[in-house]
mmCIF file of C-alpha atoms and ligand atoms in Angstrom:
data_model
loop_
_atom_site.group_PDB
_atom_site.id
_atom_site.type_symbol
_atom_site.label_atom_id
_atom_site.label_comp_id
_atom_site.label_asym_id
_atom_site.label_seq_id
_atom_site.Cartn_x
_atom_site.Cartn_y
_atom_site.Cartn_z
ATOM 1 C CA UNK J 237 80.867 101.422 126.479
ATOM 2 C CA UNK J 238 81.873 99.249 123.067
ATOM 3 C CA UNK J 239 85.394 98.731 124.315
ATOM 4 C CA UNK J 240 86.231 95.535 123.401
ATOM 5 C CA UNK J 241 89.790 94.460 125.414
ATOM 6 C CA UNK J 242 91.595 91.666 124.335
ATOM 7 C CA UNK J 243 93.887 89.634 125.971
ATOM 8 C CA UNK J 244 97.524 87.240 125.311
ATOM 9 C CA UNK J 245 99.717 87.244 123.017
ATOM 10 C CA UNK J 246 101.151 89.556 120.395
ATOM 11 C CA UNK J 247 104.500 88.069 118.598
ATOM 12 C CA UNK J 248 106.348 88.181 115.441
ATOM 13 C CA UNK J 249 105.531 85.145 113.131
ATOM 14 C CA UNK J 250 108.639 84.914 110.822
ATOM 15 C CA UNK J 251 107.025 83.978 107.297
ATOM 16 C CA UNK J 252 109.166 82.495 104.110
ATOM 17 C CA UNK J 253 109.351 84.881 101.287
ATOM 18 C CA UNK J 254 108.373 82.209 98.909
ATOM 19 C CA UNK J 255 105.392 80.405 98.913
ATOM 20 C CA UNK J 256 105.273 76.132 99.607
ATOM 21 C CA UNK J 257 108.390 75.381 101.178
ATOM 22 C CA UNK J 258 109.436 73.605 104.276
ATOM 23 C CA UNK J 259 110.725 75.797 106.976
ATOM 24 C CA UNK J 260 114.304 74.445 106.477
ATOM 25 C CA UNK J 261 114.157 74.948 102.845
ATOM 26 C CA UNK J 262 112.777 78.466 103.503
ATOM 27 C CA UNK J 263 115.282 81.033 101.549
ATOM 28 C CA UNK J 264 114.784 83.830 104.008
ATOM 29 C CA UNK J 265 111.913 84.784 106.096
ATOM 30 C CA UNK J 266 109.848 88.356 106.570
ATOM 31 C CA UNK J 267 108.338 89.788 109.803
ATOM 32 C CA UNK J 268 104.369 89.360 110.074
ATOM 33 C CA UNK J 269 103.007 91.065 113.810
ATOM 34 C CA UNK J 270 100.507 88.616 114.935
ATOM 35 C CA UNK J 271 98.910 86.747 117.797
ATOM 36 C CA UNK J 272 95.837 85.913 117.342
ATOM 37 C CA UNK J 273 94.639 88.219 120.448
ATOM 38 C CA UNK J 274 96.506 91.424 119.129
ATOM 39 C CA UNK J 275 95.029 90.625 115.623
ATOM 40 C CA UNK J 276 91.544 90.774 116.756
ATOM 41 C CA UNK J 277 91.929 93.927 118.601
ATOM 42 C CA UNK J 278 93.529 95.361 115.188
ATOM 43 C CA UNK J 279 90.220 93.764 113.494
ATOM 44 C CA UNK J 280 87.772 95.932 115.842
ATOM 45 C CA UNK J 281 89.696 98.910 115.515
ATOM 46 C CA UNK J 282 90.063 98.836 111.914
ATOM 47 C CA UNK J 283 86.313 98.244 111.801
ATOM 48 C CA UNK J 284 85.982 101.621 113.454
ATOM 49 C CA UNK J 285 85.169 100.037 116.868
ATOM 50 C CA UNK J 286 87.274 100.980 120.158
ATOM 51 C CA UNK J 287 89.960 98.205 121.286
ATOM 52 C CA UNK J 288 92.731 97.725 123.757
ATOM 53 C CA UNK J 289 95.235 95.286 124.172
ATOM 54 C CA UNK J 290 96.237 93.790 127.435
ATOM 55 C CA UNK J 291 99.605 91.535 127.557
ATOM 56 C CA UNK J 292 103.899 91.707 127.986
ATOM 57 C CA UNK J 293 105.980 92.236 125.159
ATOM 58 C CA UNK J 294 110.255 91.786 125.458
ATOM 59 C CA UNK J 295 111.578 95.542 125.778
ATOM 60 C CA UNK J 296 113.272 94.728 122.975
ATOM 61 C CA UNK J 297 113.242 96.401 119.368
ATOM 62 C CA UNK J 298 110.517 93.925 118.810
ATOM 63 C CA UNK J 299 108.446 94.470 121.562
ATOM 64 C CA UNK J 300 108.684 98.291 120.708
ATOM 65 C CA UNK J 301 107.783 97.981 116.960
ATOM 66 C CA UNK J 302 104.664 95.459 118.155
ATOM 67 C CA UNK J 303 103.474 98.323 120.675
ATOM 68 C CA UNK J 304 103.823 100.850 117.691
ATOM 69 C CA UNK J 305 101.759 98.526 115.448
ATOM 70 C CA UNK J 306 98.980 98.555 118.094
ATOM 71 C CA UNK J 307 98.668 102.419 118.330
ATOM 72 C CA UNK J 308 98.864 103.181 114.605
ATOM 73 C CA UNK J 309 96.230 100.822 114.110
ATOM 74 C CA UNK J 310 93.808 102.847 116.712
ATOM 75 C CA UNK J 311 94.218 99.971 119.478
ATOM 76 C CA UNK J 312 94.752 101.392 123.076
ATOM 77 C CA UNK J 313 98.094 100.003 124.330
ATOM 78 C CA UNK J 314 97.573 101.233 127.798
ATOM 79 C CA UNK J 315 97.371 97.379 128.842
ATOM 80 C CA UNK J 316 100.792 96.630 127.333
ATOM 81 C CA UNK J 317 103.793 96.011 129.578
ATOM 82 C CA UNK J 318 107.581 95.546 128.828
ATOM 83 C CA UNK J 319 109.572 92.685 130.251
ATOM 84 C CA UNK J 320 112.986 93.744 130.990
ATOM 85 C CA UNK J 321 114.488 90.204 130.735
ATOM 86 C CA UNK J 322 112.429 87.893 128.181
ATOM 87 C CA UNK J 323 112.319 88.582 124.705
ATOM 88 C CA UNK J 324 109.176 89.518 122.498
ATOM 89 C CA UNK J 325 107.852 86.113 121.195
ATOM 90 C CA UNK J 326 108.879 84.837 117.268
ATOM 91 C CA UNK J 327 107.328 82.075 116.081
ATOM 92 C CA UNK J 328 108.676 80.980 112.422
ATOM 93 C CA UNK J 329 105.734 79.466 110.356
ATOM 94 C CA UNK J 330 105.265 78.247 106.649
ATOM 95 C CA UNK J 331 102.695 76.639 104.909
ATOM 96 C CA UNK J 332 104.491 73.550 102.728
ATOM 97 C CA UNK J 333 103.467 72.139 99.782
ATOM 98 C CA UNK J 334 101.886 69.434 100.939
ATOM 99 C CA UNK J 335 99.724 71.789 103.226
ATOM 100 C CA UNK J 336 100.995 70.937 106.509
ATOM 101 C CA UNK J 337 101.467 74.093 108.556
ATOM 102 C CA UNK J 338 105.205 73.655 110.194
ATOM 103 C CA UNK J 339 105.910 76.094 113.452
ATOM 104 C CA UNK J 340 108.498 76.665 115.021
ATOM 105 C CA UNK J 341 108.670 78.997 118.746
ATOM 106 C CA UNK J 342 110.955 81.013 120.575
ATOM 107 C CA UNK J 343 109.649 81.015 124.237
ATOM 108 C CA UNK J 344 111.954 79.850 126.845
ATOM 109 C CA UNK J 345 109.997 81.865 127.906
ATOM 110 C CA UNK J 346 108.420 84.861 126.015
ATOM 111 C CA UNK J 347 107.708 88.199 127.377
ATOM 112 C CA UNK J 348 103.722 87.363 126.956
ATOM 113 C CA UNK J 349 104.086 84.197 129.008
ATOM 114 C CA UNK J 350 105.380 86.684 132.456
ATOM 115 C CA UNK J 351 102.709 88.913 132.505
ATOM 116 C CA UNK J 352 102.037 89.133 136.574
ATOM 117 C CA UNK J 353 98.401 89.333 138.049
ATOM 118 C CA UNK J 354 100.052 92.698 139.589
ATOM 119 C CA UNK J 355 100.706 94.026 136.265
ATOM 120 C CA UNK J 356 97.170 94.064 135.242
ATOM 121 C CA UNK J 357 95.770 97.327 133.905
ATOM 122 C CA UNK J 358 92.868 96.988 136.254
ATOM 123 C CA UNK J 359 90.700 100.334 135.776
ATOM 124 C CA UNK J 360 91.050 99.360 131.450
ATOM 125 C CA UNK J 361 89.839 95.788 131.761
ATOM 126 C CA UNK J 362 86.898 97.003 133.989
ATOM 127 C CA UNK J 363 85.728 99.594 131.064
ATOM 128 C CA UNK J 364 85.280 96.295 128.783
ATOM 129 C CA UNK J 365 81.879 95.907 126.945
ATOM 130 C CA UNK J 366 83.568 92.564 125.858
ATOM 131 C CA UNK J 367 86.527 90.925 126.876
ATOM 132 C CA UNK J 368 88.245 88.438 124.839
ATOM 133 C CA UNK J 369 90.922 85.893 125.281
ATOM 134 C CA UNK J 370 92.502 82.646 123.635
ATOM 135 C CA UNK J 371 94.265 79.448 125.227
ATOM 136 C CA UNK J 372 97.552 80.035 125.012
ATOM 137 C CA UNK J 373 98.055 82.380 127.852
ATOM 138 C CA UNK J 374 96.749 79.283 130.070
ATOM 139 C CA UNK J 375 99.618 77.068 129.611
ATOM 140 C CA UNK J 376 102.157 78.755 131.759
ATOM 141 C CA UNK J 377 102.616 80.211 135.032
ATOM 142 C CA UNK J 378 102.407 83.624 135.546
ATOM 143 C CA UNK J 379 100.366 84.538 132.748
ATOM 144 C CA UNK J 380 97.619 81.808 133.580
ATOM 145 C CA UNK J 381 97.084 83.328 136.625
ATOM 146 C CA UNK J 382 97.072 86.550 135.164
ATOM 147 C CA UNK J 383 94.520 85.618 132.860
ATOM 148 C CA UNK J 384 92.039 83.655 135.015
ATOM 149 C CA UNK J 385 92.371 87.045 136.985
ATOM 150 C CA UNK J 386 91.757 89.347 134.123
ATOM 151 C CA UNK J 387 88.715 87.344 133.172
ATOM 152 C CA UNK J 388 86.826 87.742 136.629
ATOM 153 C CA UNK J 389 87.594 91.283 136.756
ATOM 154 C CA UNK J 390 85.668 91.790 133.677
ATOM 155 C CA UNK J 391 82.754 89.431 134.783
ATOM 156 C CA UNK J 392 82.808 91.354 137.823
ATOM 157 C CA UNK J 393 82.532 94.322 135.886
ATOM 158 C CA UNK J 394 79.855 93.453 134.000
ATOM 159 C CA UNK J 395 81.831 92.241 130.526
ATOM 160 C CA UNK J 396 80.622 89.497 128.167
ATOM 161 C CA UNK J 397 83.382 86.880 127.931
ATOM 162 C CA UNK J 398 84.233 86.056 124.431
ATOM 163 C CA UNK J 399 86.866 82.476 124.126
ATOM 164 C CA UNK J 400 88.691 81.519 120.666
ATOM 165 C CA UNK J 401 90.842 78.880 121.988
ATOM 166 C CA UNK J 402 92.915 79.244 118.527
ATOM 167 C CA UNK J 403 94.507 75.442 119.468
ATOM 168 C CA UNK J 404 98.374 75.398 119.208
ATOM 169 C CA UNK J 405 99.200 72.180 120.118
ATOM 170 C CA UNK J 406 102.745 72.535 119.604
ATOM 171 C CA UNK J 407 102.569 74.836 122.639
ATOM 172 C CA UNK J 408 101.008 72.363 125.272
ATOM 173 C CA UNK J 409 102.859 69.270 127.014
ATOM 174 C CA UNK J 410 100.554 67.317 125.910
ATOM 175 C CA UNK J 411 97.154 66.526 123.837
ATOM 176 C CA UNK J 412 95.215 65.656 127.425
ATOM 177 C CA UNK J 413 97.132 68.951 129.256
ATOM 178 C CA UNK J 414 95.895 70.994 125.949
ATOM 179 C CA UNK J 415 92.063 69.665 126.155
ATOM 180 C CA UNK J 416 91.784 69.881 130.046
ATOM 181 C CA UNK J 417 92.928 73.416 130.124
ATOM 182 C CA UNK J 418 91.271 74.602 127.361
ATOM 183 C CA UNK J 419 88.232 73.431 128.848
ATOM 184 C CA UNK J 420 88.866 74.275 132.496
ATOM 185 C CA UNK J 421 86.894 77.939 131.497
ATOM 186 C CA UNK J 422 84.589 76.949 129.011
ATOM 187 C CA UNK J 423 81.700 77.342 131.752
ATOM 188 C CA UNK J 424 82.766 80.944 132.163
ATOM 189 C CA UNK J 425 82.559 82.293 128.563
ATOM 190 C CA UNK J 426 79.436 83.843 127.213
ATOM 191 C CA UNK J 427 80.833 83.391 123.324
ATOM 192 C CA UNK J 428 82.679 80.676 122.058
ATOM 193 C CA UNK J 429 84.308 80.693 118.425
ATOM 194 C CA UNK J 430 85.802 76.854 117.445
ATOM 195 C CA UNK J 431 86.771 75.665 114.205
ATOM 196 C CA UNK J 432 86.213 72.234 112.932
ATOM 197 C CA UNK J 433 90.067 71.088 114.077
ATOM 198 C CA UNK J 434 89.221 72.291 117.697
ATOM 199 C CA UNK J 435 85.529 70.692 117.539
ATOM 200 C CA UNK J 436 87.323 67.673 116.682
ATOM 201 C CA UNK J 437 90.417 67.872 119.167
ATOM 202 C CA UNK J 438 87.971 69.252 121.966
ATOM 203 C CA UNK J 439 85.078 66.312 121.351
ATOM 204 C CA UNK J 440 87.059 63.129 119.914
ATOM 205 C CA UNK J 441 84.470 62.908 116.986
ATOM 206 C CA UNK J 442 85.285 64.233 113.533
ATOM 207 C CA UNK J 443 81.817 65.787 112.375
ATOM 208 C CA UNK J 444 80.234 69.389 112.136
ATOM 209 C CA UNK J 445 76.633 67.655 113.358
ATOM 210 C CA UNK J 446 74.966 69.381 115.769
ATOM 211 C CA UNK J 447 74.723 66.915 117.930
ATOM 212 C CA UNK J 448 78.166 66.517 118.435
ATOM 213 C CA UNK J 449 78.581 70.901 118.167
ATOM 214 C CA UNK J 450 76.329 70.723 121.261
ATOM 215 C CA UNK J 451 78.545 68.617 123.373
ATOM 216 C CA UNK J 452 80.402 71.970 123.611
ATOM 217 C CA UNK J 453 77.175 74.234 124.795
ATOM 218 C CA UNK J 454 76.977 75.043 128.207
ATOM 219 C CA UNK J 455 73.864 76.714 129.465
ATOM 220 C CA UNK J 456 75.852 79.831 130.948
ATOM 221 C CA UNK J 457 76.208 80.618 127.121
ATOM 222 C CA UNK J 458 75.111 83.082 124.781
ATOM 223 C CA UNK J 459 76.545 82.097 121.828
ATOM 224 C CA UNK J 460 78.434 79.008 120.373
ATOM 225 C CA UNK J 461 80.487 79.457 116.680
ATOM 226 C CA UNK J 462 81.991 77.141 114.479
ATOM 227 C CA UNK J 463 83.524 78.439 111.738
ATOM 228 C CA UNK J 464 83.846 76.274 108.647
ATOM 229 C CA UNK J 465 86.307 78.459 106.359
ATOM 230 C CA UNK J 466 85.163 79.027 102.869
ATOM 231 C CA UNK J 467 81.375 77.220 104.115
ATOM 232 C CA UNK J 468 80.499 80.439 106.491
ATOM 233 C CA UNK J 469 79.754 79.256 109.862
ATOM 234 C CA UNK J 470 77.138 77.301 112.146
ATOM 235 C CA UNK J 471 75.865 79.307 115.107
ATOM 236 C CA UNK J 472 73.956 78.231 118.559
ATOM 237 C CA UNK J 473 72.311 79.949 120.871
ATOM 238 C CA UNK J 474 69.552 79.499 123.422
ATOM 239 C CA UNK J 475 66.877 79.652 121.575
ATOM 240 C CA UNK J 476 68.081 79.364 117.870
ATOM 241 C CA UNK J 477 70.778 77.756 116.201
ATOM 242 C CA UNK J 478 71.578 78.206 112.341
ATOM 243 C CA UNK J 479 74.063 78.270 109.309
ATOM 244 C CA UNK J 480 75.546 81.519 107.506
ATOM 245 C CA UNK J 481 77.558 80.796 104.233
ATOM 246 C CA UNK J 482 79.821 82.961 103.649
ATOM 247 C CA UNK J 483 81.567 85.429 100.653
ATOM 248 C CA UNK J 484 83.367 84.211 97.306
ATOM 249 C CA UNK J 485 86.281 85.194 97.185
ATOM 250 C CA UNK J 486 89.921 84.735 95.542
ATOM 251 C CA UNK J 487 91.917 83.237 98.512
ATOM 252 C CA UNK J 488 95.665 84.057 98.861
ATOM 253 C CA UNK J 489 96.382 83.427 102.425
ATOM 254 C CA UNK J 490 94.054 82.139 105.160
ATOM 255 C CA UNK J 491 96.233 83.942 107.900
ATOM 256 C CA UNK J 492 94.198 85.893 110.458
ATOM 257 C CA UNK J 493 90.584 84.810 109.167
ATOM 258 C CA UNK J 494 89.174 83.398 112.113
ATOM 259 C CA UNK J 495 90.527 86.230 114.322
ATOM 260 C CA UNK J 496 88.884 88.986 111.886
ATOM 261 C CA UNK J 497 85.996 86.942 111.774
ATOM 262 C CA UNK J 498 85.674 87.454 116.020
ATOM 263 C CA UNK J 499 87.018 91.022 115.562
ATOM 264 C CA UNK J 500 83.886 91.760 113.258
ATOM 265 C CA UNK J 501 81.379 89.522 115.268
ATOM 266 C CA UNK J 502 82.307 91.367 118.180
ATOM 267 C CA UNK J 503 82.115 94.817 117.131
ATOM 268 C CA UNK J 504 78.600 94.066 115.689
ATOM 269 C CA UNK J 505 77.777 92.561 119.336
ATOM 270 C CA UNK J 506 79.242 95.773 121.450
ATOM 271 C CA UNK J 507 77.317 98.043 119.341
ATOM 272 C CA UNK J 508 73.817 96.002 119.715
ATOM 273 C CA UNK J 509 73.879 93.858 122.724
ATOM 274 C CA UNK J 510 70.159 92.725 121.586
ATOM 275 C CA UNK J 511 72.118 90.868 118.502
ATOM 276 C CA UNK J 512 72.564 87.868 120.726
ATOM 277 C CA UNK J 513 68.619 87.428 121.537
ATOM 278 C CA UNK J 514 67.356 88.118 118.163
ATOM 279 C CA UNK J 515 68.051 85.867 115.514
ATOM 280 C CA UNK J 516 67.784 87.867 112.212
ATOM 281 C CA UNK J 517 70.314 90.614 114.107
ATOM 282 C CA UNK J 518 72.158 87.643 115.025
ATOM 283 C CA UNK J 519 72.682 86.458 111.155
ATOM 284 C CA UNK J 520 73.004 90.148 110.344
ATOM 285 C CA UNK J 521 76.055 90.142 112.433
ATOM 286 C CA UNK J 522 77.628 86.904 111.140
ATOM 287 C CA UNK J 523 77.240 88.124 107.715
ATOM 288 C CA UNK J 524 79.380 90.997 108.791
ATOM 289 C CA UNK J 525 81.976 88.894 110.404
ATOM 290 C CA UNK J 526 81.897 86.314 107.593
ATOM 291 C CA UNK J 527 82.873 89.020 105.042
ATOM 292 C CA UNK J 528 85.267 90.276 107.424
ATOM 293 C CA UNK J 529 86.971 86.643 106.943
ATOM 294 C CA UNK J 530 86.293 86.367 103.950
ATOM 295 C CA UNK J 531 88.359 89.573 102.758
ATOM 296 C CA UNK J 532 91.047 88.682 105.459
ATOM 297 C CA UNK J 533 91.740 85.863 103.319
ATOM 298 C CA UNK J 534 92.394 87.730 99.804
ATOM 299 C CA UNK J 535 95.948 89.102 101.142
ATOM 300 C CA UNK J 536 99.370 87.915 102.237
ATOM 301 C CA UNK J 537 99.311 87.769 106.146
ATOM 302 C CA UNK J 538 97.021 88.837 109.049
ATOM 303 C CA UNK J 539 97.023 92.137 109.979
ATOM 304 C CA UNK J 540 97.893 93.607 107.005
ATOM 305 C CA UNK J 541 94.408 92.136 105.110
ATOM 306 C CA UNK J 542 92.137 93.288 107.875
ATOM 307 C CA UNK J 543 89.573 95.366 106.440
ATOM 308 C CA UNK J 544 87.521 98.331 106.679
ATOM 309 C CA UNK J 545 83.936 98.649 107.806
ATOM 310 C CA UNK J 546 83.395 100.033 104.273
ATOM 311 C CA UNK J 547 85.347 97.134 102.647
ATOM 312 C CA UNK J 548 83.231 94.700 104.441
ATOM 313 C CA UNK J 549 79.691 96.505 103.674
ATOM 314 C CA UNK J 550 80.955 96.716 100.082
ATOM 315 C CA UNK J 551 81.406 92.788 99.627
ATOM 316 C CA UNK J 552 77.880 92.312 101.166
ATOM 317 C CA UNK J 553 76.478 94.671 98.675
ATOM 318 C CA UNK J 554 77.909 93.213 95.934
ATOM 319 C CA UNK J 555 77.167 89.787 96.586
HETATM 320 P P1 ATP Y 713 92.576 80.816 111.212
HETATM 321 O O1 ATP Y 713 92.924 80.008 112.436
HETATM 322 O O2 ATP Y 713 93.253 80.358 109.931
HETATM 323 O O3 ATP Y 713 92.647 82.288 111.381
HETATM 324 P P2 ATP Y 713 89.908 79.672 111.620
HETATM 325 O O4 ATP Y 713 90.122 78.224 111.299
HETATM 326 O O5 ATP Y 713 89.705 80.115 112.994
HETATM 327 O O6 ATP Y 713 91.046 80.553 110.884
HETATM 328 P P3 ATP Y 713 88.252 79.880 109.304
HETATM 329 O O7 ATP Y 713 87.097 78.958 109.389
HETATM 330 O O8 ATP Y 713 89.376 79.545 108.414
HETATM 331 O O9 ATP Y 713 88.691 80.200 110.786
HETATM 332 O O10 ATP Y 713 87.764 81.315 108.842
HETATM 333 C C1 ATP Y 713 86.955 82.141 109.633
HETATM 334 C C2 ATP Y 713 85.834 82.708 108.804
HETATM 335 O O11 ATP Y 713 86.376 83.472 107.724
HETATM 336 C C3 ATP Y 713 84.953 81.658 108.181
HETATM 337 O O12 ATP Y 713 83.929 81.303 109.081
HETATM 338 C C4 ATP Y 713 84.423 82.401 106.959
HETATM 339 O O13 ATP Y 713 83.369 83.259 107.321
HETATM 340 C C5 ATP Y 713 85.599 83.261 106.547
HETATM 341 N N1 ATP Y 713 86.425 82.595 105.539
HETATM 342 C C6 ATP Y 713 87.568 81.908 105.737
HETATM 343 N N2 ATP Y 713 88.063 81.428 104.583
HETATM 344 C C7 ATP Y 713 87.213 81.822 103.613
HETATM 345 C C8 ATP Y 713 87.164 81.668 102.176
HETATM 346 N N3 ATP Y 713 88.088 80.993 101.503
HETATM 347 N N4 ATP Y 713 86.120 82.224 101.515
HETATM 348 C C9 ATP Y 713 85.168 82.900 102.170
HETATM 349 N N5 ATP Y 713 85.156 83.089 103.499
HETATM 350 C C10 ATP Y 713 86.158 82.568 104.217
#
């Protein structure tokens, strides 16, 4: 199989229709699907690849328009489940001027944070080539349970684990809560995607080095990423480790890079296991995923920027 299921959240980021302002200045706000989970489902599928989606949504107007996003993008909802009570999670965000991201979340609580253990779509998570997941469904019960669940069915099943942590910290009760649970299943993962801000938050030490990279290697792992926006990425694995640059491009908005980025990576992976033994395949495939990002980033907002395989083999032609 190349099913690649991904699990967590899907939400509605509210985004201000004008660019630099603080979210109380904000004139009005549009609707931009995301969660960084659902977006890199979208990625694989829009790469061609098969994806499915596994998490609650509020059966709400929201949480029915989120569902529909999923299907017309080619991702396989059958993993998606409807909370009668909670409400389909918003999250209002805005880049300022200054450059500070400001967020703001609904979730007292979300739909995506009651997703039971019970509600697991058992016989789709066991058809995984890959299974992927983020942090955020580990900071509250029931979904952490869920979660620690869904990941051992797939193990079980024979699934590589793929982790983006994608760091909220907003979301946690605290920095120490944040690092201890985001670590608690870093020994279970077989790929692991960081960026510097996590590398940083996750090791105490402010530097891309390797030395410091490899205080997040674990010998259970396949693969280690950090991605370095417009630099490309460094890469680690067991017996190689390595630097891709990445694509020039005209960035508009960053939104969704690093989740198209481990969209691409992992479609490459599901459709040549072998990529994560052999080094040139290997660079081949972060080359893919780095013009995957790199595209991402030449649109307004996540989802809709995600490109095609063609887009992406066009900008590696061309460069
Ligand atoms: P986010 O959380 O904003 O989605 P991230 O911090 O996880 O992103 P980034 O490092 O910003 O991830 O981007 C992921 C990948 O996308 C990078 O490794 C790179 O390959 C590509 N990329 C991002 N920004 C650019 C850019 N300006 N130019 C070229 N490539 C880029």
């Amino acid at each position: 199989s190349e099913l690649v299921v991904s699990f967590g959240e899907m939400l509605i980021d509210f985004v201000p229709t004008v660019a630099g302002v603080s979210l109380a200045e904000a004139p009005a706000f549009v609707k931009a699907p995301g969660g960084a989970p659902a977006n890199v489902a979208i990625a694989v599928a829009r790469l061609g690849g098969g994806a499915a989606f596994v998490g609650k949504l509020g059966d709400d107007e929201f949480g029915r328009m989120l569902a529909a996003i999923l299907r017309d993008n080619g991702v396989d909802d059958g993993g998606v489940v409807f909370d009668a009570g909670a409400r389909t999670a918003l999250a209002f965000v805005t880049l300022r001027a200054d450059g500070e991201r400001e967020f703001m979340f609904y979730r007292n609580p979300s739909a995506d944070m009651l997703l039971t253990h019970a509600e697991l779509n058992v016989e789709l998570i066991k058809r995984a080539a890959v299974f992927h997941y983020g942090s955020i469904s580990l900071i509250a019960e029931p979904c952490r349970s869920a979660h620690l669940r869904a990941m051992e069915i797939a193990k079980e099943a024979g699934a590589l684990l793929s982790y983006d942590p994608n760091l909220r910290e907003a979301l946690w009760p605290s920095r120490e809560e944040a690092r201890t649970k985001i670590l608690s299943i870093w020994d279970q993962a077989d790929i692991v995607k960081v960026s510097e801000v996590e590398l940083e938050f996750l090791t105490g030490i402010d530097s891309v080095e390797d030395d410091v990279v490899m205080k997040l290697w674990r010998p259970t792992m396949k693969l280690l990423l950090v991605t370095l926006g417009d630099q490309g990425c460094k890469y680690y694995a067991r017996d190689f480790r390595g630097a891709v640059p990445s694509y020039k491009v005209q960035q508009v908005d960053t939104t969704g890079a690093g989740d198209a980025f481990v969209g691409a990576l992992l479609r490459r992976i599901v459709q040549d296991p072998s990529s994560l033994q052999d080094q040139k395949k290997l660079e081949e495939a972060i080359k893919f995923a780095n013009a995957c990002g790199a595209i991402t980033t030449t649109k307004k907002g996540a989802i809709p920027s995600l490109p095609t395989e063609v887009e992406v083999l066009k900008l590696m032609e061309s460069a």
